[in-house]
mmCIF file of C-alpha atoms in Angstrom:
data_model
loop_
_atom_site.group_PDB
_atom_site.id
_atom_site.type_symbol
_atom_site.label_atom_id
_atom_site.label_comp_id
_atom_site.label_asym_id
_atom_site.label_seq_id
_atom_site.Cartn_x
_atom_site.Cartn_y
_atom_site.Cartn_z
ATOM 1 C CA MET A 79 46.803 -42.363 -80.888
ATOM 2 C CA THR A 80 49.210 -45.227 -80.150
ATOM 3 C CA VAL A 81 49.266 -48.437 -82.000
ATOM 4 C CA SER A 82 50.561 -51.901 -81.356
ATOM 5 C CA ALA A 83 53.721 -53.278 -82.725
ATOM 6 C CA THR A 84 51.635 -55.325 -85.330
ATOM 7 C CA GLY A 85 48.922 -52.720 -85.985
ATOM 8 C CA ASN A 86 48.670 -50.715 -89.169
ATOM 9 C CA SER A 87 46.997 -47.748 -88.083
ATOM 10 C CA SER A 88 48.347 -44.550 -89.842
ATOM 11 C CA ASP A 89 47.236 -42.462 -86.802
ATOM 12 C CA SER A 90 50.689 -43.521 -85.215
ATOM 13 C CA ILE A 91 52.662 -41.145 -87.474
ATOM 14 C CA PRO A 92 51.071 -37.788 -86.425
ATOM 15 C CA SER A 93 51.453 -38.618 -82.857
ATOM 16 C CA LEU A 94 55.146 -39.301 -83.166
ATOM 17 C CA THR A 95 55.735 -36.271 -85.600
ATOM 18 C CA GLN A 96 53.745 -33.849 -83.917
ATOM 19 C CA ALA A 97 56.959 -32.375 -82.709
ATOM 20 C CA ALA A 98 58.593 -29.398 -84.350
ATOM 21 C CA ALA A 99 61.562 -29.909 -86.733
ATOM 22 C CA LEU A 100 63.610 -32.992 -85.276
ATOM 23 C CA GLU A 101 66.887 -31.944 -83.820
ATOM 24 C CA ALA A 102 67.829 -34.645 -81.369
ATOM 25 C CA VAL A 103 67.344 -38.281 -80.981
ATOM 26 C CA LEU A 104 67.742 -39.991 -77.338
ATOM 27 C CA PHE A 105 68.310 -43.585 -76.893
ATOM 28 C CA ASP A 106 68.162 -46.066 -74.091
ATOM 29 C CA VAL A 107 70.873 -48.836 -74.204
ATOM 30 C CA ASP A 108 69.779 -52.053 -72.653
ATOM 31 C CA GLY A 109 67.282 -53.667 -74.992
ATOM 32 C CA THR A 110 66.954 -50.667 -77.181
ATOM 33 C CA LEU A 111 70.442 -50.680 -78.795
ATOM 34 C CA CYS A 112 70.937 -54.239 -78.263
ATOM 35 C CA ASP A 113 69.028 -57.384 -77.233
ATOM 36 C CA SER A 114 70.656 -57.587 -73.653
ATOM 37 C CA ASP A 115 67.744 -58.715 -71.541
ATOM 38 C CA PRO A 116 68.410 -62.449 -72.076
ATOM 39 C CA ILE A 117 71.806 -61.808 -70.898
ATOM 40 C CA HIS A 118 70.690 -60.076 -67.752
ATOM 41 C CA TYR A 119 67.973 -62.790 -67.194
ATOM 42 C CA TYR A 120 70.612 -65.441 -67.210
ATOM 43 C CA ALA A 121 72.718 -63.790 -64.800
ATOM 44 C CA PHE A 122 69.842 -63.282 -62.366
ATOM 45 C CA ARG A 123 68.737 -66.768 -62.875
ATOM 46 C CA GLU A 124 72.146 -68.165 -62.177
ATOM 47 C CA LEU A 125 73.000 -66.049 -59.212
ATOM 48 C CA LEU A 126 69.911 -65.374 -57.284
ATOM 49 C CA PRO A 127 69.317 -68.943 -56.070
ATOM 50 C CA GLU A 128 72.621 -68.871 -54.206
ATOM 51 C CA THR A 129 71.128 -65.901 -52.085
ATOM 52 C CA GLY A 130 68.177 -67.884 -50.962
ATOM 53 C CA PHE A 131 66.027 -65.366 -52.860
ATOM 54 C CA ASN A 132 62.511 -66.945 -53.736
ATOM 55 C CA GLY A 133 63.495 -69.875 -51.376
ATOM 56 C CA GLY A 134 66.173 -70.798 -53.813
ATOM 57 C CA VAL A 135 63.849 -71.239 -56.867
ATOM 58 C CA PRO A 136 65.198 -69.560 -59.975
ATOM 59 C CA ILE A 137 62.942 -66.567 -61.075
ATOM 60 C CA THR A 138 60.928 -66.818 -64.246
ATOM 61 C CA GLU A 139 61.418 -64.512 -67.267
ATOM 62 C CA GLU A 140 57.955 -63.086 -66.595
ATOM 63 C CA PHE A 141 59.103 -62.092 -63.112
ATOM 64 C CA TYR A 142 62.347 -60.483 -64.443
ATOM 65 C CA VAL A 143 60.478 -58.417 -66.962
ATOM 66 C CA GLN A 144 57.980 -57.246 -64.338
ATOM 67 C CA ASN A 145 60.345 -56.444 -61.566
ATOM 68 C CA PHE A 146 63.860 -55.864 -62.976
ATOM 69 C CA ALA A 147 63.966 -54.980 -66.586
ATOM 70 C CA GLY A 148 65.027 -51.297 -67.158
ATOM 71 C CA LYS A 149 65.359 -50.435 -63.505
ATOM 72 C CA HIS A 150 68.209 -48.894 -61.806
ATOM 73 C CA ASN A 151 70.345 -51.294 -59.391
ATOM 74 C CA ASP A 152 69.152 -49.115 -56.341
ATOM 75 C CA ASP A 153 65.637 -50.000 -57.053
ATOM 76 C CA VAL A 154 66.556 -53.585 -58.006
ATOM 77 C CA ALA A 155 68.396 -54.070 -54.609
ATOM 78 C CA ALA A 156 65.240 -52.798 -52.751
ATOM 79 C CA ILE A 157 63.055 -55.295 -54.428
ATOM 80 C CA LEU A 158 65.476 -58.123 -53.580
ATOM 81 C CA PHE A 159 66.298 -57.421 -50.110
ATOM 82 C CA PRO A 160 64.275 -54.632 -48.816
ATOM 83 C CA ASP A 161 65.673 -55.047 -45.262
ATOM 84 C CA ASP A 162 69.348 -55.220 -46.331
ATOM 85 C CA ILE A 163 69.972 -52.809 -49.241
ATOM 86 C CA GLU A 164 73.745 -53.378 -48.952
ATOM 87 C CA ARG A 165 73.354 -57.048 -49.573
ATOM 88 C CA GLY A 166 71.175 -56.212 -52.582
ATOM 89 C CA LEU A 167 73.581 -53.655 -54.030
ATOM 90 C CA LYS A 168 76.464 -56.294 -53.635
ATOM 91 C CA PHE A 169 74.313 -58.845 -55.446
ATOM 92 C CA CYS A 170 73.792 -56.358 -58.301
ATOM 93 C CA GLU A 171 77.635 -55.815 -58.391
ATOM 94 C CA ASP A 172 78.183 -59.513 -58.809
ATOM 95 C CA LYS A 173 75.382 -59.800 -61.437
ATOM 96 C CA GLU A 174 76.589 -56.968 -63.591
ATOM 97 C CA ALA A 175 80.062 -58.601 -63.609
ATOM 98 C CA MET A 176 78.645 -61.603 -64.885
ATOM 99 C CA PHE A 177 76.693 -59.740 -67.448
ATOM 100 C CA ARG A 178 79.799 -58.082 -68.830
ATOM 101 C CA ARG A 179 81.724 -61.307 -69.268
ATOM 102 C CA LEU A 180 78.713 -62.733 -71.099
ATOM 103 C CA ALA A 181 78.138 -59.626 -73.115
ATOM 104 C CA LYS A 182 81.546 -59.674 -74.786
ATOM 105 C CA GLU A 183 80.615 -62.817 -76.477
ATOM 106 C CA GLN A 184 76.708 -62.736 -76.851
ATOM 107 C CA LEU A 185 75.712 -59.022 -77.425
ATOM 108 C CA LYS A 186 74.065 -58.254 -80.741
ATOM 109 C CA ALA A 187 72.514 -55.032 -82.005
ATOM 110 C CA VAL A 188 68.780 -54.691 -82.544
ATOM 111 C CA ASP A 189 67.900 -55.462 -86.146
ATOM 112 C CA GLY A 190 68.141 -52.142 -88.346
ATOM 113 C CA LEU A 191 70.153 -50.279 -85.729
ATOM 114 C CA TYR A 192 72.891 -49.480 -88.216
ATOM 115 C CA LYS A 193 70.351 -48.416 -90.829
ATOM 116 C CA LEU A 194 68.865 -46.003 -88.321
ATOM 117 C CA ARG A 195 72.267 -44.724 -87.368
ATOM 118 C CA LYS A 196 72.981 -43.773 -90.978
ATOM 119 C CA TRP A 197 69.609 -41.806 -91.170
ATOM 120 C CA ILE A 198 70.418 -39.947 -88.101
ATOM 121 C CA GLU A 199 73.999 -39.230 -89.135
ATOM 122 C CA ASP A 200 73.119 -38.138 -92.588
ATOM 123 C CA ARG A 201 70.605 -35.490 -91.227
ATOM 124 C CA GLY A 202 73.217 -34.113 -88.632
ATOM 125 C CA LEU A 203 70.855 -34.937 -85.653
ATOM 126 C CA ARG A 204 72.111 -34.700 -82.176
ATOM 127 C CA ARG A 205 72.320 -37.997 -80.121
ATOM 128 C CA VAL A 206 72.666 -39.058 -76.564
ATOM 129 C CA ALA A 207 72.462 -42.331 -74.814
ATOM 130 C CA VAL A 208 70.323 -42.380 -71.679
ATOM 131 C CA THR A 209 70.454 -45.355 -69.372
ATOM 132 C CA ASN A 210 69.959 -46.757 -66.115
ATOM 133 C CA ALA A 211 72.858 -49.109 -66.517
ATOM 134 C CA PRO A 212 76.110 -48.752 -64.606
ATOM 135 C CA LYS A 213 78.873 -46.936 -66.178
ATOM 136 C CA PRO A 214 80.917 -50.066 -67.019
ATOM 137 C CA ASN A 215 77.876 -51.741 -68.621
ATOM 138 C CA ALA A 216 76.992 -48.784 -70.668
ATOM 139 C CA GLU A 217 80.454 -48.069 -71.884
ATOM 140 C CA LEU A 218 80.983 -51.876 -72.745
ATOM 141 C CA MET A 219 77.837 -51.981 -74.684
ATOM 142 C CA ILE A 220 78.143 -48.932 -76.572
ATOM 143 C CA SER A 221 81.741 -49.956 -77.432
ATOM 144 C CA LEU A 222 80.771 -53.521 -78.509
ATOM 145 C CA LEU A 223 78.223 -52.016 -80.849
ATOM 146 C CA GLY A 224 80.791 -49.700 -82.412
ATOM 147 C CA LEU A 225 78.811 -46.600 -81.146
ATOM 148 C CA SER A 226 81.340 -44.819 -79.047
ATOM 149 C CA ASP A 227 81.926 -42.101 -81.556
ATOM 150 C CA PHE A 228 78.216 -41.939 -82.430
ATOM 151 C CA PHE A 229 76.942 -40.608 -79.051
ATOM 152 C CA GLU A 230 77.885 -37.060 -77.874
ATOM 153 C CA ALA A 231 77.319 -38.200 -74.347
ATOM 154 C CA VAL A 232 76.175 -41.038 -72.182
ATOM 155 C CA ILE A 233 73.609 -39.851 -69.234
ATOM 156 C CA LEU A 234 73.475 -42.422 -66.393
ATOM 157 C CA GLY A 235 70.579 -42.742 -63.885
ATOM 158 C CA SER A 236 73.172 -42.542 -61.128
ATOM 159 C CA ASP A 237 74.312 -39.048 -62.653
ATOM 160 C CA CYS A 238 70.892 -37.825 -61.651
ATOM 161 C CA THR A 239 68.877 -37.026 -58.593
ATOM 162 C CA ARG A 240 66.353 -39.657 -59.641
ATOM 163 C CA ALA A 241 66.821 -42.453 -62.206
ATOM 164 C CA LYS A 242 64.281 -43.734 -64.746
ATOM 165 C CA PRO A 243 61.199 -44.081 -64.379
ATOM 166 C CA PHE A 244 61.508 -40.452 -63.333
ATOM 167 C CA PRO A 245 62.225 -37.945 -66.159
ATOM 168 C CA ASP A 246 65.361 -36.535 -64.784
ATOM 169 C CA PRO A 247 67.907 -38.384 -66.891
ATOM 170 C CA TYR A 248 66.206 -37.306 -70.221
ATOM 171 C CA LEU A 249 65.883 -33.822 -68.895
ATOM 172 C CA LYS A 250 69.438 -33.704 -68.184
ATOM 173 C CA ALA A 251 70.257 -34.954 -71.696
ATOM 174 C CA LEU A 252 68.100 -32.127 -73.234
ATOM 175 C CA GLU A 253 70.078 -29.691 -70.947
ATOM 176 C CA ILE A 254 73.415 -31.035 -72.053
ATOM 177 C CA LEU A 255 72.428 -30.720 -75.831
ATOM 178 C CA GLN A 256 70.659 -27.454 -75.329
ATOM 179 C CA VAL A 257 67.747 -28.713 -77.387
ATOM 180 C CA SER A 258 64.177 -28.427 -76.808
ATOM 181 C CA LYS A 259 61.739 -31.364 -75.922
ATOM 182 C CA ASP A 260 59.724 -30.206 -78.634
ATOM 183 C CA HIS A 261 62.492 -30.910 -81.085
ATOM 184 C CA SER A 262 63.398 -34.330 -79.815
ATOM 185 C CA ILE A 263 62.381 -38.079 -79.737
ATOM 186 C CA ILE A 264 63.258 -40.993 -77.710
ATOM 187 C CA PHE A 265 63.664 -44.850 -78.287
ATOM 188 C CA GLU A 266 62.989 -47.074 -75.312
ATOM 189 C CA ASP A 267 62.098 -50.648 -74.550
ATOM 190 C CA SER A 268 60.982 -50.893 -71.097
ATOM 191 C CA PHE A 269 57.860 -49.734 -69.020
ATOM 192 C CA SER A 270 60.267 -47.784 -66.903
ATOM 193 C CA GLY A 271 62.098 -46.089 -69.613
ATOM 194 C CA ILE A 272 59.074 -45.172 -71.725
ATOM 195 C CA THR A 273 57.390 -43.803 -68.534
ATOM 196 C CA ALA A 274 60.445 -41.586 -68.202
ATOM 197 C CA GLY A 275 60.476 -40.371 -71.487
ATOM 198 C CA VAL A 276 56.764 -39.529 -71.567
ATOM 199 C CA ALA A 277 57.109 -37.723 -68.219
ATOM 200 C CA ALA A 278 59.852 -35.576 -69.813
ATOM 201 C CA GLY A 279 57.405 -34.463 -72.558
ATOM 202 C CA MET A 280 58.706 -36.152 -75.503
ATOM 203 C CA PRO A 281 57.297 -38.615 -78.055
ATOM 204 C CA VAL A 282 58.693 -42.109 -77.346
ATOM 205 C CA VAL A 283 59.120 -44.897 -79.749
ATOM 206 C CA GLY A 284 58.845 -48.227 -77.818
ATOM 207 C CA LEU A 285 60.627 -51.380 -78.929
ATOM 208 C CA THR A 286 59.004 -54.811 -78.264
ATOM 209 C CA THR A 287 62.469 -56.376 -78.020
ATOM 210 C CA ARG A 288 61.652 -58.602 -75.080
ATOM 211 C CA ASN A 289 59.131 -56.782 -72.838
ATOM 212 C CA PRO A 290 55.430 -57.639 -73.580
ATOM 213 C CA GLU A 291 53.465 -55.318 -75.763
ATOM 214 C CA ASN A 292 50.532 -54.902 -73.279
ATOM 215 C CA LEU A 293 52.774 -53.768 -70.513
ATOM 216 C CA LEU A 294 54.566 -51.177 -72.798
ATOM 217 C CA MET A 295 51.254 -49.818 -73.918
ATOM 218 C CA GLN A 296 50.473 -48.826 -70.315
ATOM 219 C CA ALA A 297 53.392 -46.379 -70.525
ATOM 220 C CA LYS A 298 51.667 -44.621 -73.468
ATOM 221 C CA PRO A 299 54.540 -44.641 -76.212
ATOM 222 C CA ALA A 300 53.691 -42.601 -79.411
ATOM 223 C CA LEU A 301 54.561 -45.780 -81.340
ATOM 224 C CA LEU A 302 55.434 -49.429 -80.814
ATOM 225 C CA ILE A 303 57.914 -51.322 -83.207
ATOM 226 C CA LYS A 304 59.359 -54.553 -83.334
ATOM 227 C CA ASN A 305 62.866 -53.330 -84.495
ATOM 228 C CA TYR A 306 64.460 -50.661 -86.388
ATOM 229 C CA GLU A 307 63.349 -52.420 -89.669
ATOM 230 C CA ASP A 308 59.636 -51.913 -88.883
ATOM 231 C CA PRO A 309 57.870 -50.296 -91.905
ATOM 232 C CA LYS A 310 55.956 -48.064 -89.248
ATOM 233 C CA LEU A 311 59.118 -46.423 -87.956
ATOM 234 C CA TRP A 312 60.245 -45.550 -91.513
ATOM 235 C CA ALA A 313 56.872 -44.138 -92.411
ATOM 236 C CA ALA A 314 57.369 -41.905 -89.598
ATOM 237 C CA LEU A 315 60.801 -40.923 -90.495
ATOM 238 C CA GLU A 316 59.699 -40.271 -94.098
ATOM 239 C CA GLU A 317 57.107 -37.783 -92.619
ATOM 240 C CA PHE A 318 59.918 -36.059 -90.753
ATOM 241 C CA ASP A 319 61.828 -35.770 -94.059
ATOM 242 C CA LYS A 320 58.792 -34.403 -95.865
ATOM 243 C CA ARG A 321 58.162 -31.879 -93.189
ATOM 244 C CA ALA A 322 61.849 -30.722 -93.399
ATOM 245 C CA GLY A 323 61.502 -30.371 -97.228
ATOM 246 C CA ARG A 324 63.941 -33.124 -97.753
ATOM 247 C CA SER A 325 63.708 -35.389 -100.792
ATOM 248 C CA THR A 326 62.947 -39.050 -99.919
ATOM 249 C CA ASP A 327 64.041 -40.555 -103.115
ATOM 250 C CA THR A 328 67.566 -41.237 -101.757
ATOM 251 C CA ALA A 329 66.888 -41.230 -98.159
ATOM 252 C CA PHE A 330 64.844 -44.458 -98.297
ATOM 253 C CA ALA A 331 66.830 -46.299 -101.262
ATOM 254 C CA ASN A 332 68.321 -48.804 -98.729
ATOM 255 C CA LYS A 333 64.909 -49.637 -97.137
#
């Protein structure tokens, strides 16, 4: 059973912890490690009118969420200019350049990220970032967040035959780690990303960073949380510790 970000059902914990002993944690980047969607949306809103898209009328945030959030730029280009993909890709390059300029001053970690980082490191879990973002974006965000040494690898959608919402990037991450899907969980914030993780056969924790809860629920996450401070997440992680025979007295001292 899945639950809402505001729900209190304890049924959410078995659905997340039904996997065998936890060995790996896979993270999306945009919107999952950091609240980057407002920066992306601003760049789209500023640059798109210059192209004449939508008659020069700036797009709404709802339009951005439904059409662009979490998607690979190849897909974004096809949505923007289906008859001129090269034009769409050039726009995406310009938009990503603006994003990187803004991110250097505005990017912030999702609340509780570093608390979760410590929990993962203390247990020696494997970790990989899996993202549809272009390589320069991914490297910049991970660096700005101080996580360059945290991740063992960064898997890009462009590294794979198919990007998210297909499962290929997550399957590639498991192959690199040599870890089974039965020992892994995923953190994602978009419909596209959750769909990819579920298709790869792993439980996915969805974050309602910016995308609407009702949209994310359609992708069937194991659990939806507001951020990494959410008590529902820590109840699930405590269950992992109990199953591993680890004392939780000190593990949750900083909750």
